[in-house]
Coordinates of C-alpha atoms in Angstrom, one line a residue:
X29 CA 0.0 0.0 0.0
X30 CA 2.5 2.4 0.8
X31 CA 4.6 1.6 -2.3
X32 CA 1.1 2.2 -4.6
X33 CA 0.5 5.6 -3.0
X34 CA 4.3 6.9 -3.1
X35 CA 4.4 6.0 -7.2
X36 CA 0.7 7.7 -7.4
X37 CA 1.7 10.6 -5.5
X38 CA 4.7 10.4 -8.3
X39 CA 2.2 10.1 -11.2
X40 CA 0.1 13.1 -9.9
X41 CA 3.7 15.1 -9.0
X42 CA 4.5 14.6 -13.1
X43 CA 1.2 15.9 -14.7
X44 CA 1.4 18.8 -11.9
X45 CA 5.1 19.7 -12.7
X46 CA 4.7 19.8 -17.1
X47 CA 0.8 21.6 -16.4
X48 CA 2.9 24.6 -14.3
X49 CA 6.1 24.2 -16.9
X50 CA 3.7 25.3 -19.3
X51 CA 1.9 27.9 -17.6
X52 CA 5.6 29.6 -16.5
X53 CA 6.8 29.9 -19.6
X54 CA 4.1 32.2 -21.3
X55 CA 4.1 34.4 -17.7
X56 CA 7.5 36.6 -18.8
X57 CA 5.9 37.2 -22.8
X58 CA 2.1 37.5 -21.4
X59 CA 2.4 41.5 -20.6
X60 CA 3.9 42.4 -24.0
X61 CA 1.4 40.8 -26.1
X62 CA -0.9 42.4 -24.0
X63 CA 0.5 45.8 -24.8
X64 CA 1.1 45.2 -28.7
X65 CA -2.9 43.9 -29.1
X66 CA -4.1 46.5 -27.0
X67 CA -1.4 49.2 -28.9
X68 CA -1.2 50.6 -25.7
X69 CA 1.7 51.1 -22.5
X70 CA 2.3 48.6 -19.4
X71 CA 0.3 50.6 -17.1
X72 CA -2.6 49.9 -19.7
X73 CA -1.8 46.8 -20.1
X74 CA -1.7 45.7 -16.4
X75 CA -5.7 46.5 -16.8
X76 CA -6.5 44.6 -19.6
X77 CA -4.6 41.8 -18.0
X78 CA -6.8 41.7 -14.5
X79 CA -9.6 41.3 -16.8
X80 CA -8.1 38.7 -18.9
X81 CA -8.0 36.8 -15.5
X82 CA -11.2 37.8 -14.0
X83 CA -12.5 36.1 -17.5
X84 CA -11.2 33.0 -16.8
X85 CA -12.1 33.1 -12.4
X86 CA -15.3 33.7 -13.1
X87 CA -15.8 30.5 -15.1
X88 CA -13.8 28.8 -12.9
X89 CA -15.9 29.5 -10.1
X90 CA -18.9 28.0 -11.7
X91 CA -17.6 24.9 -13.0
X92 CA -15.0 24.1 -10.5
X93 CA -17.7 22.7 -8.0
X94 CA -19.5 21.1 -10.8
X95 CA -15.9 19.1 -11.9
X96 CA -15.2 18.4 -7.9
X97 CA -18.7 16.8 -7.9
X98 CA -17.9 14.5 -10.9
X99 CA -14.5 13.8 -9.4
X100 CA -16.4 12.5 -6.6
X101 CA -18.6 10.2 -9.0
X102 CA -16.6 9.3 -11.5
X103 CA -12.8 9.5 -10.3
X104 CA -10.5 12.0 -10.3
X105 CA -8.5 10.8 -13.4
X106 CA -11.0 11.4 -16.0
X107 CA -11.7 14.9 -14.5
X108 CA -7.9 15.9 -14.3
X109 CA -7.7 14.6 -18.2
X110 CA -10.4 16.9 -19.5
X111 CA -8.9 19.5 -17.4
X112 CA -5.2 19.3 -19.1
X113 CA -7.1 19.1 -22.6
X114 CA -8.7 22.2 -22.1
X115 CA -5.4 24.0 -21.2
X116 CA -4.0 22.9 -24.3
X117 CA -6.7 24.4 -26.7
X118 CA -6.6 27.7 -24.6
X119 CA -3.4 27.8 -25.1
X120 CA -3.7 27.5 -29.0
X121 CA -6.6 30.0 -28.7
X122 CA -3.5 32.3 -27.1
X123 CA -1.2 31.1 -29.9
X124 CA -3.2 32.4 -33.0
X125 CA -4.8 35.8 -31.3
X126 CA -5.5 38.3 -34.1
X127 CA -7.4 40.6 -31.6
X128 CA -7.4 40.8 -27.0
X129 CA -11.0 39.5 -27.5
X130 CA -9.6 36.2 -28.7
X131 CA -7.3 36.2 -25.9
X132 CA -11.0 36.3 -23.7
X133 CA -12.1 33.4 -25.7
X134 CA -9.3 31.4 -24.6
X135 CA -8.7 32.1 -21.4
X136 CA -13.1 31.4 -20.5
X137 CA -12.5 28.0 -22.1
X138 CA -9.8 27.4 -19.7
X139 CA -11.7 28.3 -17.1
X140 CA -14.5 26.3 -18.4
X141 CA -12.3 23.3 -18.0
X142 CA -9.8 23.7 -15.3
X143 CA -9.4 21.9 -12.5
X144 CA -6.0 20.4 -12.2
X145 CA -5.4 21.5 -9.2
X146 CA -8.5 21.1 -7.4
X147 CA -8.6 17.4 -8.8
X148 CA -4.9 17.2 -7.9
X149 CA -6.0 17.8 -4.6
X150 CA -8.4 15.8 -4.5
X151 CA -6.4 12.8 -5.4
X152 CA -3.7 13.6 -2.7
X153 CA -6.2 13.8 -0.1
X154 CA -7.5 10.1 -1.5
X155 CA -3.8 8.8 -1.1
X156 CA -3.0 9.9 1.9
X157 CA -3.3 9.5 5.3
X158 CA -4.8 12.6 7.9
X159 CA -1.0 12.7 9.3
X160 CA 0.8 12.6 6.0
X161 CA -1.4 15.2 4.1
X162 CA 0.4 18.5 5.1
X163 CA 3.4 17.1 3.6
X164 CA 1.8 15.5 0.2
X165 CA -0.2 18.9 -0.7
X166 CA 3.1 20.4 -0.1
X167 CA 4.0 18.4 -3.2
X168 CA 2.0 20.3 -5.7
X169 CA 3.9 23.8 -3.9
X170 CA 7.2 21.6 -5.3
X171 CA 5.7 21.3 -8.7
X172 CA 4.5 24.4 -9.2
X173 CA 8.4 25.7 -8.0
X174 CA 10.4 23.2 -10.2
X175 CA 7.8 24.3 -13.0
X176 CA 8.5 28.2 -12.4
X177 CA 12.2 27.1 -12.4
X178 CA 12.0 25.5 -15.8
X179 CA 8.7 27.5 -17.7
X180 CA 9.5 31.5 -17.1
X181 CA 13.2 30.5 -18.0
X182 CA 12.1 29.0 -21.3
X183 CA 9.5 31.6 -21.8
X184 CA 12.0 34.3 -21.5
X185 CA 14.2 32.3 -24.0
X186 CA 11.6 31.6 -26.3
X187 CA 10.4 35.4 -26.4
X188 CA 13.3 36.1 -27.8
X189 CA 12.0 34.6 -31.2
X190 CA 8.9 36.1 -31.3
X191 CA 5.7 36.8 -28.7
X192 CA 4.1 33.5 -29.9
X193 CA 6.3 31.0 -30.1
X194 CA 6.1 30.5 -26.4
X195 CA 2.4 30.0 -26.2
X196 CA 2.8 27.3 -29.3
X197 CA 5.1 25.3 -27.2
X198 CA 2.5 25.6 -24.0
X199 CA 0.0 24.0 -26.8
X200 CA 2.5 20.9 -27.4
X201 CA 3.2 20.6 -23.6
X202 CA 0.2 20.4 -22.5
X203 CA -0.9 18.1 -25.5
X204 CA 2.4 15.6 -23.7
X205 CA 0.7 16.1 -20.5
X206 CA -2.5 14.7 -21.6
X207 CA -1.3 11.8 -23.5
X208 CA 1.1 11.1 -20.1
X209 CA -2.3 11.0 -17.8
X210 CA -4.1 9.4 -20.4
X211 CA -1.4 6.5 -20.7
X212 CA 0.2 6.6 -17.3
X213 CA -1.6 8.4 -14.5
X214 CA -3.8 5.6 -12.0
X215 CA -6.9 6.3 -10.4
X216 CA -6.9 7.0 -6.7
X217 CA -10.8 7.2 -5.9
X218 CA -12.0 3.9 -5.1
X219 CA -15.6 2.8 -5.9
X220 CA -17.0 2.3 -2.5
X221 CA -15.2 6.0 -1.5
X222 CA -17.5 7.4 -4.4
X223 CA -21.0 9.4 -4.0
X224 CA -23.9 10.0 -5.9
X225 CA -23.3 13.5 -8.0
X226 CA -25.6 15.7 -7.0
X227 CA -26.9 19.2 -8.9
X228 CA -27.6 21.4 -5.3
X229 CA -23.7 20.5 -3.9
X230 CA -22.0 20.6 -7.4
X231 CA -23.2 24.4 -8.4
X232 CA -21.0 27.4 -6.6
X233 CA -23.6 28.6 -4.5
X234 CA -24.7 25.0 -3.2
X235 CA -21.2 24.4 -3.3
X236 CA -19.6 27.7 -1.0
X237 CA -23.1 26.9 1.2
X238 CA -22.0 23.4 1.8
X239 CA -18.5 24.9 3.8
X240 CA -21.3 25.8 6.1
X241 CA -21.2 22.3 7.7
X242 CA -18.3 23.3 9.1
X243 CA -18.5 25.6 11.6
X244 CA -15.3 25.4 13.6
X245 CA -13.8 26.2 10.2
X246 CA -15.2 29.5 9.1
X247 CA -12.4 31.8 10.6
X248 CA -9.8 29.8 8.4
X249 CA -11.8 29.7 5.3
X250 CA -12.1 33.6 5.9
X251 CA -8.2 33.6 6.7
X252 CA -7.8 32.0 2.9
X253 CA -9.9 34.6 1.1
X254 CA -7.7 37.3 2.7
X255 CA -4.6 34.9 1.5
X256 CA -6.2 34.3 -2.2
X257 CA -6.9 38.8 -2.3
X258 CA -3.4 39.6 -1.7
X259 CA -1.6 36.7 -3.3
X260 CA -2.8 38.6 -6.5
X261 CA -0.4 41.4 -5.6
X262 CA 2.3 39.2 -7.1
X263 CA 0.2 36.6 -9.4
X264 CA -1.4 39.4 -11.3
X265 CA 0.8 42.2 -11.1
X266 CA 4.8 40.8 -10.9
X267 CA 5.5 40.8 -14.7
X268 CA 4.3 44.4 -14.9
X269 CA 5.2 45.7 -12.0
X270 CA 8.9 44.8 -12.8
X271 CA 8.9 46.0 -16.0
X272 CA 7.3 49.5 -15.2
X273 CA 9.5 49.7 -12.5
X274 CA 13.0 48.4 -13.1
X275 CA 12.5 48.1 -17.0
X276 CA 12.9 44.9 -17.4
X277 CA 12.9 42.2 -20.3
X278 CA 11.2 39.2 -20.8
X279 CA 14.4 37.1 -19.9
X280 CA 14.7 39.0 -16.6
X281 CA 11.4 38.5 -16.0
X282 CA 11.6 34.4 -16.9
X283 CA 15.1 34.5 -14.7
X284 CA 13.0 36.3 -11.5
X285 CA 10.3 33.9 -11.6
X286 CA 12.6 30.6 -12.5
X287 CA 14.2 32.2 -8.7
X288 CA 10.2 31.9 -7.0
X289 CA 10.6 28.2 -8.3
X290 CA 13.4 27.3 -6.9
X291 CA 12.8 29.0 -3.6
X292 CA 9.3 27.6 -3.8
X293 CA 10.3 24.2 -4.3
X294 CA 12.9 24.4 -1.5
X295 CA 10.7 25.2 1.1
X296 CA 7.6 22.7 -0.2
X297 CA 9.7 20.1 -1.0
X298 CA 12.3 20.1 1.7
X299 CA 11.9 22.5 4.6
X300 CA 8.3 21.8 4.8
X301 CA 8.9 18.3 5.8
X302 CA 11.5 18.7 8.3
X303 CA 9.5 22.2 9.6
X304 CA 5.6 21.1 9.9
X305 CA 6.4 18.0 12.2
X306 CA 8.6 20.1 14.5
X307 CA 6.5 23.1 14.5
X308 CA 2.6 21.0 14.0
X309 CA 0.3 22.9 11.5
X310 CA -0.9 25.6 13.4
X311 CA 2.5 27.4 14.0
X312 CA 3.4 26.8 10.5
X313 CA 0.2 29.1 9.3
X314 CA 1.2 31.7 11.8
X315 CA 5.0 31.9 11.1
X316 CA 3.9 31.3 7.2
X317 CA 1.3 34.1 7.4
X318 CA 3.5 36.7 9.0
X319 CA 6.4 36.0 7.0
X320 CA 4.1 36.7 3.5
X321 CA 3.2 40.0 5.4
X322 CA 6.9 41.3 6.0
X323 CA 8.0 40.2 2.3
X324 CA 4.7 42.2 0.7
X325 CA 6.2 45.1 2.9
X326 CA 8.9 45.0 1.8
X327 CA 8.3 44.5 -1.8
X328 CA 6.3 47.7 -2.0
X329 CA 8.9 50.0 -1.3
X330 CA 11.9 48.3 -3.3
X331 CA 13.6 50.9 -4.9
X332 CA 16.7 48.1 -7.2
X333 CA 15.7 45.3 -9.0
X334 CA 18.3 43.1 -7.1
X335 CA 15.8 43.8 -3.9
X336 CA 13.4 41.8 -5.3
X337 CA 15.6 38.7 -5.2
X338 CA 16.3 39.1 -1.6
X339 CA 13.0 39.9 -0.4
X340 CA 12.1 37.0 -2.2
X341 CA 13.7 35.0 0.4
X342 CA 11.2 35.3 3.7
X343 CA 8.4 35.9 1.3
X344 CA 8.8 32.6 0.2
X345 CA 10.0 30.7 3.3
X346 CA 5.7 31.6 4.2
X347 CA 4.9 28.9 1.9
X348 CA 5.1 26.9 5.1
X349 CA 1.4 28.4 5.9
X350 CA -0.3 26.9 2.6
X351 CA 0.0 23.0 3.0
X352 CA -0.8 23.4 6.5
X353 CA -3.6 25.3 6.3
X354 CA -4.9 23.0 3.8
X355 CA -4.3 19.9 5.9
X356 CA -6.5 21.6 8.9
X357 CA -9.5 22.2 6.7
X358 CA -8.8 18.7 5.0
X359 CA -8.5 16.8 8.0
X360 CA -12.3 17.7 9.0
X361 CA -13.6 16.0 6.0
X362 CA -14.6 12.4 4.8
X363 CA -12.7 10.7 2.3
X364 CA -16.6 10.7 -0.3
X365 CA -16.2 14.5 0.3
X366 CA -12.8 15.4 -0.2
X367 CA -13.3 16.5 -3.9
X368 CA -16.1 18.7 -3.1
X369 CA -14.4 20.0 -0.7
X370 CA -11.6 21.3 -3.0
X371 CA -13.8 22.3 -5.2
X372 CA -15.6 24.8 -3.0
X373 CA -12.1 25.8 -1.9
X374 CA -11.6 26.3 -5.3
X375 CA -14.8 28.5 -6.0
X376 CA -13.9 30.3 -2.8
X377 CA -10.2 31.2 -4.4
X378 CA -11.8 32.0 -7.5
X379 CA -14.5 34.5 -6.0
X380 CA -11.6 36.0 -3.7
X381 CA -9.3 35.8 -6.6
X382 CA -11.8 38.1 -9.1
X383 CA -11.8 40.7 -6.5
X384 CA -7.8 40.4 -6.4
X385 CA -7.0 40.5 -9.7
X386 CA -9.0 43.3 -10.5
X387 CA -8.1 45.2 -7.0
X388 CA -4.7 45.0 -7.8
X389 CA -4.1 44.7 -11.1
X390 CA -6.3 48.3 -11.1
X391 CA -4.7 49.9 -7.7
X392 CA -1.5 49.3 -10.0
X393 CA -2.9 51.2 -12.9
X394 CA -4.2 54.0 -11.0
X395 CA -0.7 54.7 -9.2
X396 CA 1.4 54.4 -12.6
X397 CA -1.0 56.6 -14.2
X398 CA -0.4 60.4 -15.3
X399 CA -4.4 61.0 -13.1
X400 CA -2.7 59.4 -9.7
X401 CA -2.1 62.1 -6.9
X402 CA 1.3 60.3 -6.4
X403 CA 3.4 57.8 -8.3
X404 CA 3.7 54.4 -5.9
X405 CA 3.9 51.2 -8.1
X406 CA 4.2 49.1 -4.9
X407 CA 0.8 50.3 -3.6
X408 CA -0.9 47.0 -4.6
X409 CA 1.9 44.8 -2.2
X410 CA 1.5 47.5 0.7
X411 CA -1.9 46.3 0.5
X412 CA -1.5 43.0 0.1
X413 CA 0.5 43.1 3.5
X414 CA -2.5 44.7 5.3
X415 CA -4.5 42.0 4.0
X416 CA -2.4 39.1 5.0
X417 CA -1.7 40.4 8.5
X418 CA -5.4 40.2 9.0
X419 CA -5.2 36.8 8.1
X420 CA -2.9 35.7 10.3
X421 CA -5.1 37.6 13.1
X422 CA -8.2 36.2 11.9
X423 CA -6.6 32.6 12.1
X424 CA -5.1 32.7 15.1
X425 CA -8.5 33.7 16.7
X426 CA -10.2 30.6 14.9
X427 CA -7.5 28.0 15.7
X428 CA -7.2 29.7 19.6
X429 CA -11.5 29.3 19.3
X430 CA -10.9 25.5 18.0
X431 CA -8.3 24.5 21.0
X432 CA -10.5 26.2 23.7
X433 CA -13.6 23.9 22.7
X434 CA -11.6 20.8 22.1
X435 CA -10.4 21.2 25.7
X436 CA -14.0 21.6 27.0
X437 CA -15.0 17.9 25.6
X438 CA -15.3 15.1 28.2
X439 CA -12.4 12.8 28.2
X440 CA -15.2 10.1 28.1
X441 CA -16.4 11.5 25.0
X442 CA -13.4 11.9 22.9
X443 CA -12.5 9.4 20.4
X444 CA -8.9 9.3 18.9
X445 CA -10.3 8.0 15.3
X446 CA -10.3 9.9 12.0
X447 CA -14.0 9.7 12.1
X448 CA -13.8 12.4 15.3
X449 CA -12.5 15.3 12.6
X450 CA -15.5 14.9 10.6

C-alpha cells in the first residue's frame, strides 16, 4: 500500500510539474502581447490583463464545484484529463490571437475546463493518510516551484524569437501532458469511497453553502480569502510591476520567476517536511502568514531590482502556511467529500481571486498613471500586507477558538479516530 500511493503521489507530482512548466513559460511574454494587441503602455496593459484573468475566475468559479462533484462520482482521473485538454486548446486559442478579445475566448475555455489542481487535490487527499497530508499537498507547492524554475526560464528564451512561439510550445506541452495521464496516470478514488453526483452540492452557491457544515472552520476559510486577495499582488501584477519599474525584459522576467521556483520548491519540497512535524500545523500558518506579510512590505517599497531577489527570500520561506492550512480544513472532512471539498475551496479562491486580480491589477494602474495624486507602483503589495496580517489575526482567533472547545470535551467523550475530525 504504501509503495502504490508513493508512485501515485509520483504520477500526480508529473502531470502537476509539465501543467505549471507550461503555464511559467508564457508568464515573462504574457504582458507584452498584452500591450502590442491592446497598442497601448504597461500601465494599460496591467488593466487589460486583470480582466483577462477575472475572465477565466469567473468560469472557474462555476464549474470548478460542478468538476469536484464529478471527481467524486466518476474519479479523479477522467476529470484531471479533460482538465489538461482544455489547457491545451486555450493555449492554442493564445497562440493564433488576431485581436485581446480572442485572448478572452481562450482564457473562458480554460476556465471552463480547469481543474488540475483542485482534482490534484483531491487525489492527494484520496492517497494519503490525515497525518501525512500536510506534507503530500506540499508536493504540488514543489511542482509548481520546479515548474517556475524551468517554464518562465524558457519563456523568457523563447520570447526572444517572437511573442508566440512560447504560447505554441504551451500548446505541445500540454498536448504531452494529456497523453502522459491518459497512458500513465492511475486512479486513486476507489468505488466504494465514491458518492452520488448531486446538482444542489456541485453548483457554486450550493457548493460555498456546503462549507457551512463546518463551523469550527469559518475563521480559516475567511483567513484564505484574505490569503487568495493579496496573493494577486504578485500573481497578477509581478510581470508588470517589474517591468514598469525596473524596465525589465522578458528574460529577466523568466530568470526572477525561475528564482520563486526554486525558492518555492525548497521550502515545499524540503523545509516543509522537516519544519511542519517540529513546528505542527498551526504554528506553521502563523509563522507562514507573517512572513508573507513582511516580504509584501517589503516588496512595496523596493527601490533596485536586485531587492526583489532578496525579499524573495522570507516571502517565500511563508509557503510553510499553505499546506498546512490546507491539511487543517482537509483533516475535518470524509474521504466521499474530499473533492467537493476542494472544489468549494476552489470557487472560494476564485470569488476572492476576481476581486484580487481586479483590485490590484487596477490599484497598480491608477498609481502608474499620469491622473494618480502620487506615483507608488508598490501600492498593490503594501496592501497586500495589510491583507495578510489580517489573516494571520483572523486565524489565530479561529485555531485559539478551536483549541479552547476541544479542551471543554469530556475525556469520556473523545475518540482518537479519524471519524472524530468529521
Amino acid at each position: 500500500m504504501a509503495n502504490n500511493r508513493s508512485a501515485a503521489l509520483g504520477f500526480i507530482f508529473v502531470t502537476l510539474l509539465i501543467d505549471v512548466t507550461g503555464w511559467g513559460i508564457i508568464i515573462p511574454v504574457m504582458p507584452n502581447l498584452i500591450e502590442h494587441l491592446i497598442h497601448g503602455d504597461m500601465s494599460q496593459a496591467s488593466k487589460w490583463g486583470g480582466f483577462l484573468s477575472v475572465a477565466y475566475l469567473i468560469m472557474q468559479f462555476f464549474c470548478a464545484p460542478l468538476l469536484g462533484g464529478l471527481s467524486d462520482k466518476y474519479g479523479r482521473r477522467p476529470v484531471l484529463l479533460f482538465s489538461l485538454f482544455g489547457f491545451a486548446i486555450d493555449y492554442l486559442f493564445l497562440s493564433f490571437a488576431p485581436t485581446i478579445w480572442w485572448l478572452f475566448v481562450g482564457r473562458i475555455f480554460a476556465g471552463l475546463t480547469g481543474a488540475s489542481f483542485t482534482t490534484a487535490s483531491a487525489y492527494i487527499a484520496d492517497i494519503s493518510s490525515p497525518e501525512d497530508r500536510a506534507k503530500n499537498f506540499g508536493m504540488i507547492g514543489v511542482a509548481f516551484g520546479l515548474g517556475f524554475i524551468i517554464g518562465p526560464s524558457i519563456g523568457g528564451l523563447l520570447g526572444h524569437f517572437g511573442l508566440r512561439v512560447p504560447f505554441f510550445v504551451t500548446a505541445g506541452l500540454c498536448m504531452i501532458n494529456w497523453l502522459y495521464g491518459y497512458f500513465i496516470l492511475p486512479e486513486s478514488l476507489s468505488k466504494e469511497n465514491r458518492r452520488e453526483f448531486d446538482w444542489k452540492r456541485a453548483n457554486p452557491i450550493g457548493s460555498l453553502t456546503q462549507l457551512k457544515k463546518y463551523p469550527a472552520l469559518v475563521g480559516l476559510f475567511v483567513s484564505f480569502i484574505f490569503i487568495y486577495i493579496a496573493g494577486h499582488a504578485i500573481q497578477s501584477n509581478w510581470s508588470f510591476f517589474t517591468i514598469y519599474k525596473f524596465n525589465w525584459k522578458p528574460g529577466m522576467v523568466g530568470i526572477s520567476l525561475s528564482v520563486v521556483g526554486v525558492l518555492i520548491a525548497v521550502v515545499q519540497g524540503g523545509l516543509i517536511r522537516v519544519v511542519n512535524p517540529w513546528l505542527g500545523n498551526e504554528k506553521s500558518v502563523y509563522i507562514g502568514l507573517g512572513l508573507y506579510t513582511i516580504g509584501m512590505l517589503l516588496f512595496a517599497f523596493a527601490t533596485q531590482g536586485w531587492m526583489m531577489f532578496a525579499i524573495l527570500v522570507p516571502y517565500c520561506l511563508g509557503g510553510i502556511c499553505g499546506p498546512a492550512l490546507q491539511a487543517i480544513i482537509s483533516n475535518h472532512v470524509q474521504a466521499n467529500e474530499q473533492g467537493e471539498l476542494q472544489g468549494s475551496l476552489t470557487s472560494l479562491m476564485s470569488v476572492s481571486s476576481i476581486v484580487g486580480s481586479l483590485g490590484m491589477t487596477n490599484i497598480f494602474s491608477y498609481f502608474t498613471s499620469k491622473s494618480a495624486p502620487f506615483q507608488f507602483a508598490g501600492a498593490p503589495f503594501l496592501l497586500a500586507a495589510i491583507l495578510l496580517l489580517c489573516s494571520l489575526l483572523i486565524a489565530y482567533r479561529a485555531l485559539s477558538n478551536e483549541a479552547a472547545q476541544k479542551k471543554l470535551v469530556p475525556i469520556a467523550d473523545t475518540q482518537p479516530s479519524e471519524e472524530k475530525l468529521v
